[in-house]
Tab-separated table of C-alpha atoms in Angstrom:
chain	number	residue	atom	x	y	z
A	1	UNK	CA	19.586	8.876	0.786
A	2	UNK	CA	19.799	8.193	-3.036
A	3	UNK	CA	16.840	6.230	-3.085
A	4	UNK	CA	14.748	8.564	-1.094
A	5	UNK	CA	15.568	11.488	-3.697
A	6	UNK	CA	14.921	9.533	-6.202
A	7	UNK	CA	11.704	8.340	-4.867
A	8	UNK	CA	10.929	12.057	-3.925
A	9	UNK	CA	12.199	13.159	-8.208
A	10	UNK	CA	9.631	10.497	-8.978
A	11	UNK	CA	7.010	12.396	-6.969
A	12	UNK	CA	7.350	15.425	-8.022
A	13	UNK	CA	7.524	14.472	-11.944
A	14	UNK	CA	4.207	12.610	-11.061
A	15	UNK	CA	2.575	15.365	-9.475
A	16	UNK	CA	3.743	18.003	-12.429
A	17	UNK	CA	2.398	15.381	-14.877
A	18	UNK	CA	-1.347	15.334	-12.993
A	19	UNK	CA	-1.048	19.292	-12.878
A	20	UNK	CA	-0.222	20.188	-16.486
A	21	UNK	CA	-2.553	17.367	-17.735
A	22	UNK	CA	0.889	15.353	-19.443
A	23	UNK	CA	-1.135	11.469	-18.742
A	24	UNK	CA	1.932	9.927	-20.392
A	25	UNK	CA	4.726	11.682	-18.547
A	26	UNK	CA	2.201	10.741	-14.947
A	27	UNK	CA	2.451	7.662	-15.954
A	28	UNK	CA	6.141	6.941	-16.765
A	29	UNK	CA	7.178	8.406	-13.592
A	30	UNK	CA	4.604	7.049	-11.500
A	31	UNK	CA	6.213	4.022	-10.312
A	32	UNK	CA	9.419	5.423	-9.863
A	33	UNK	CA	8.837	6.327	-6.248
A	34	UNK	CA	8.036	2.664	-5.483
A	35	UNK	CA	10.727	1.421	-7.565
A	36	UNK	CA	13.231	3.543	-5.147
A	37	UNK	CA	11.507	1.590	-2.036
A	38	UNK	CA	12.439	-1.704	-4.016
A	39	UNK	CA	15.885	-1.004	-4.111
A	40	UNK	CA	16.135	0.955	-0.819
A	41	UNK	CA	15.048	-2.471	0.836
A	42	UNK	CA	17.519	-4.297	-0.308
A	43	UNK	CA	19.821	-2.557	2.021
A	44	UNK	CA	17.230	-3.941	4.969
A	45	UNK	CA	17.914	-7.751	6.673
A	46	UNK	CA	17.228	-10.750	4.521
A	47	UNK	CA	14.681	-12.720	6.007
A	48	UNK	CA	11.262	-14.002	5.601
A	49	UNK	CA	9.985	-10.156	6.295
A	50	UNK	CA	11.805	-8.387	4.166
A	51	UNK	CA	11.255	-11.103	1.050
A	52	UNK	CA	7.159	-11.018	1.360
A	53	UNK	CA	7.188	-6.560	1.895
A	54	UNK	CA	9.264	-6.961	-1.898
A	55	UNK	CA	6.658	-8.910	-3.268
A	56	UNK	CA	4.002	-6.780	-2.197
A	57	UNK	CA	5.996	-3.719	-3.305
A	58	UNK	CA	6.337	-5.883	-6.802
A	59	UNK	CA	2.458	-6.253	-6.826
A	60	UNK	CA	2.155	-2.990	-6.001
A	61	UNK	CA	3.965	-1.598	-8.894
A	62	UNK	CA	1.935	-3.887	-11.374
A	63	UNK	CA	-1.380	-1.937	-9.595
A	64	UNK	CA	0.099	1.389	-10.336
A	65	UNK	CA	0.362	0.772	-14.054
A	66	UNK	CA	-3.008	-0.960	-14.174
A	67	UNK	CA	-4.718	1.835	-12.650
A	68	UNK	CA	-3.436	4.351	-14.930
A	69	UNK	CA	-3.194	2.474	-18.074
A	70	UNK	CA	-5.002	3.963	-21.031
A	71	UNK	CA	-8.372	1.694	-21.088
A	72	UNK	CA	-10.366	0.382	-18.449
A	73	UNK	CA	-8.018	-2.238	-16.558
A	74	UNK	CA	-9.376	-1.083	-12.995
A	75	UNK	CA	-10.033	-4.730	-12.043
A	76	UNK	CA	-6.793	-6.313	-13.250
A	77	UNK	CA	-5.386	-2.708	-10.924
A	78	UNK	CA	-7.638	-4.495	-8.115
A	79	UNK	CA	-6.375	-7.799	-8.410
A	80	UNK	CA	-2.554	-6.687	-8.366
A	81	UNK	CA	-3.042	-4.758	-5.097
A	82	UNK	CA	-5.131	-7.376	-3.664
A	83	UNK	CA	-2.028	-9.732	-4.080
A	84	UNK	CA	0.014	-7.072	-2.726
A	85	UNK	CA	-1.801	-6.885	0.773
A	86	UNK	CA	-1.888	-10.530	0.868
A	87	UNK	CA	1.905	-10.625	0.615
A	88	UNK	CA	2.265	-7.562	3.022
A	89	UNK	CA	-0.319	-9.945	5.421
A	90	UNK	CA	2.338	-12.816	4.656
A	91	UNK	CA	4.895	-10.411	6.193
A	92	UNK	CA	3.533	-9.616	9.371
A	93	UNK	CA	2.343	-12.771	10.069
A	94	UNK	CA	5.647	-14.033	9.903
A	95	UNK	CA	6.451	-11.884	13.348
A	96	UNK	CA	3.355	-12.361	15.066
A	97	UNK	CA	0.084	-14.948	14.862
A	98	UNK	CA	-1.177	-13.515	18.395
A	99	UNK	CA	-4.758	-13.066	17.741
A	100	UNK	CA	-5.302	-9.032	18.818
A	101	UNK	CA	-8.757	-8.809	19.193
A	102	UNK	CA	-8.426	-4.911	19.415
A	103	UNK	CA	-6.526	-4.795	15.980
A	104	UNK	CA	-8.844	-6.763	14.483
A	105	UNK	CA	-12.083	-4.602	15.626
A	106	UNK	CA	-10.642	-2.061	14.532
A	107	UNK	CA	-8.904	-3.222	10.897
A	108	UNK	CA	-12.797	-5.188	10.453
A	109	UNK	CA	-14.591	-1.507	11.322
A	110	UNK	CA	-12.177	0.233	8.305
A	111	UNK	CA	-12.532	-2.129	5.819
A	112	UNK	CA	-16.585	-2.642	6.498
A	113	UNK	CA	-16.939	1.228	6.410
A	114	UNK	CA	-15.205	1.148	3.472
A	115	UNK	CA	-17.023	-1.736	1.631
A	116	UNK	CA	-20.439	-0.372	3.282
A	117	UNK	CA	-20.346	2.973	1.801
A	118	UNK	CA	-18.776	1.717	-1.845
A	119	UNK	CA	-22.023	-0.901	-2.001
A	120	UNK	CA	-24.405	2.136	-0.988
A	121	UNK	CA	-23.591	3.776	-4.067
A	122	UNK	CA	-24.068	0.587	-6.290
A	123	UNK	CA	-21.144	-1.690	-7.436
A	124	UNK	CA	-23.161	-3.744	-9.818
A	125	UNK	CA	-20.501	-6.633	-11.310
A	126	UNK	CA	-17.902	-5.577	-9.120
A	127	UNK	CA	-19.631	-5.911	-5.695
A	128	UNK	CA	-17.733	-9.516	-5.346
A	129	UNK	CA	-14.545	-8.089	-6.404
A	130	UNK	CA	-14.620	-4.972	-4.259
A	131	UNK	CA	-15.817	-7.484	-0.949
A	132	UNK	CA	-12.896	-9.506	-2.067
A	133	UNK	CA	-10.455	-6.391	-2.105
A	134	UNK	CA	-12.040	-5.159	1.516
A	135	UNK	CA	-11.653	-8.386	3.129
A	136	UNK	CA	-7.957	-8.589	2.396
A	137	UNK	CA	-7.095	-5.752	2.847
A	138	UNK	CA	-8.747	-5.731	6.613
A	139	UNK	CA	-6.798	-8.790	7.290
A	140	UNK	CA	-3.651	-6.682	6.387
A	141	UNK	CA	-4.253	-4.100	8.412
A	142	UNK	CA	-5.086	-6.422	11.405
A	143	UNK	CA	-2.101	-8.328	11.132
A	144	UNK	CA	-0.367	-4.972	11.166
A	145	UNK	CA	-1.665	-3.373	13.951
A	146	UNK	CA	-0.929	-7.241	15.544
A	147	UNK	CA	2.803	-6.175	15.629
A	148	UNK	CA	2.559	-3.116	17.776
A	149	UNK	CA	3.321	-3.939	21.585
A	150	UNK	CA	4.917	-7.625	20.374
A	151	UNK	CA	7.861	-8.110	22.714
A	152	UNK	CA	10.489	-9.249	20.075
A	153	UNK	CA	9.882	-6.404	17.675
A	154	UNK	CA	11.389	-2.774	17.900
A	155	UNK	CA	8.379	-0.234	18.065
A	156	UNK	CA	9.577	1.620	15.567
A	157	UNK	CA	9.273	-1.141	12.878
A	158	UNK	CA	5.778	-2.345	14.895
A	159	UNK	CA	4.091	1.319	14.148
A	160	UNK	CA	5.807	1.981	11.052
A	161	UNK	CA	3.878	-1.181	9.693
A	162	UNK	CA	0.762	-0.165	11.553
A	163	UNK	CA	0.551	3.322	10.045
A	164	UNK	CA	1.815	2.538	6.603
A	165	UNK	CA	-1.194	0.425	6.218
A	166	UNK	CA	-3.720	2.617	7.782
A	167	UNK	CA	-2.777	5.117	5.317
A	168	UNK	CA	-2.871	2.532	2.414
A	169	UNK	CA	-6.584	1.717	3.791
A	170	UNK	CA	-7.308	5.278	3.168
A	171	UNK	CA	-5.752	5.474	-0.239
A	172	UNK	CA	-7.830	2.556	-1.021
A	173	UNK	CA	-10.860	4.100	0.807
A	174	UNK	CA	-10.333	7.472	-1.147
A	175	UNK	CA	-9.963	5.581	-4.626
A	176	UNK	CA	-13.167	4.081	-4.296
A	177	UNK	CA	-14.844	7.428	-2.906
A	178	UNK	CA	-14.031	8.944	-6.024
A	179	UNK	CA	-14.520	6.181	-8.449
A	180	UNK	CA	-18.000	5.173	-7.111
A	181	UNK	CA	-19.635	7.802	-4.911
A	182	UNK	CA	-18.324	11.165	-5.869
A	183	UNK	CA	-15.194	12.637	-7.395
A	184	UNK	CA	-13.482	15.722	-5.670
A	185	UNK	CA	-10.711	17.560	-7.239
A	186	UNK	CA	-7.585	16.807	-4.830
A	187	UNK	CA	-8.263	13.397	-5.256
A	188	UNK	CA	-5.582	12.244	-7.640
A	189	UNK	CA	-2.769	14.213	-4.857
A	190	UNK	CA	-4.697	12.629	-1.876
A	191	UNK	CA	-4.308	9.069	-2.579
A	192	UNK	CA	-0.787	9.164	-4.420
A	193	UNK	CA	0.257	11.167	-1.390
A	194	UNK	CA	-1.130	8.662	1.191
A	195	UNK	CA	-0.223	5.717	-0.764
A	196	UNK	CA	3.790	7.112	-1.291
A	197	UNK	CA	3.847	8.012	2.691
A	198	UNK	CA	1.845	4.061	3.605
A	199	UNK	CA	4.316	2.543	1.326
A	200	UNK	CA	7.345	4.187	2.804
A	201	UNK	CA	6.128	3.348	6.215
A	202	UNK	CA	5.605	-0.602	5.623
A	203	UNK	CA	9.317	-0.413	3.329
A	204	UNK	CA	11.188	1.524	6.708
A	205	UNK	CA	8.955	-1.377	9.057
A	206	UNK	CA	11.931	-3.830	7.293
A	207	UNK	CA	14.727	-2.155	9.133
A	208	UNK	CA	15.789	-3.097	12.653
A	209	UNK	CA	12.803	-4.703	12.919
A	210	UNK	CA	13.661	-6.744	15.993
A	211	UNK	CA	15.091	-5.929	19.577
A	212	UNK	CA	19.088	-6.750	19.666
């Protein structure tokens, strides 16, 4: 419970930052939410799992700062979060390598709708990059959605995991919107809020994760 009001403290300081136009105050208290998730999981099982979700939680936290540093470090942001999912893909793979064909439809549509509409709008130097970022994070989301309906797993955990990183897909997917094909007003509170929430979910997917 200490870590999630901490977490939630971290939120809110965020949030009052963005609204009163503080950058320096967003930015000290932005990674405090996902600092609380790194120390709440400590309290999950050891294991493989909960090892590779701390290292993309780690990765994470590096992205945060990138993004919102004062200069232009949006690729070095890219390349922290694109280590992140590919530790997060190291996780789930660790519970399940069965090949679900559905998941991956449907984790390939997301991430190709996502990299199709970014390159309508012109990427120029960062069209590698950004195909880079889409693939992996696709292959996350796959090997999330993998775990749902795996016999050894508890649900809970299995959809946790799938619907943390669905809604980290749309943070992503919502960055990009606004950085490359048109900015919108709520979107600073709509991708810290669905990041926060995806994070959560993939941090909780760490406890009882498997079937007594």
């Amino acid at each position: 419970m200490r870590w999630l009001l901490l977490g939630l403290a971290g939120a809110a300081v965020f949030i009052y930052g963005r609204i009163t136009g503080d950058a320096q105050l967003s930015l000290l208290a932005k990674g405090i939410p996902v600092i609380a998730m790194l120390l709440w999981l400590r309290q999950a099982p050891a294991g493989t799992y909960r090892r590779w979700i701390g290292i993309g939680l780690l990765f994470s936290l590096a992205g945060d700062f990138l993004l919102d540093w004062p200069g232009d470090l949006f690729v070095f942001g890219l390349g922290a979060f694109l280590l992140g999912h590919l530790a997060y893909l190291r996780a789930y793979c660790s519970d399940s390598r069965q090949p679900a064909l559905p998941a991956l439809l449907l984790a390939l549509a997301a991430g190709g709708t996502m990299f199709a509409v970014l390159a309508s709008s012109g990427l120029g130097a960062l069209m590698i990059p950004v195909a880079c970022y889409a693939t992996a994070i696709s292959l996350m989301l796959w090997r999330a959605l993998a775990r749902i309906g795996v016999a050894h797993l508890q649900p809970r955990s299995a959809w946790l995991a799938g619907g943390g990183a669905a809604l980290f897909v749309l943070s992503d997917s919502l960055i990009g919107i606004n950085r490359f094909v048109v900015s919108f007003d709520a979107a600073p509170y709509a991708i810290i809020l669905t990041y926060w929430i995806g994070q959560w979910g993939i941090t909780a997917s760490a406890f009882q994760r498997t079937r007594a």
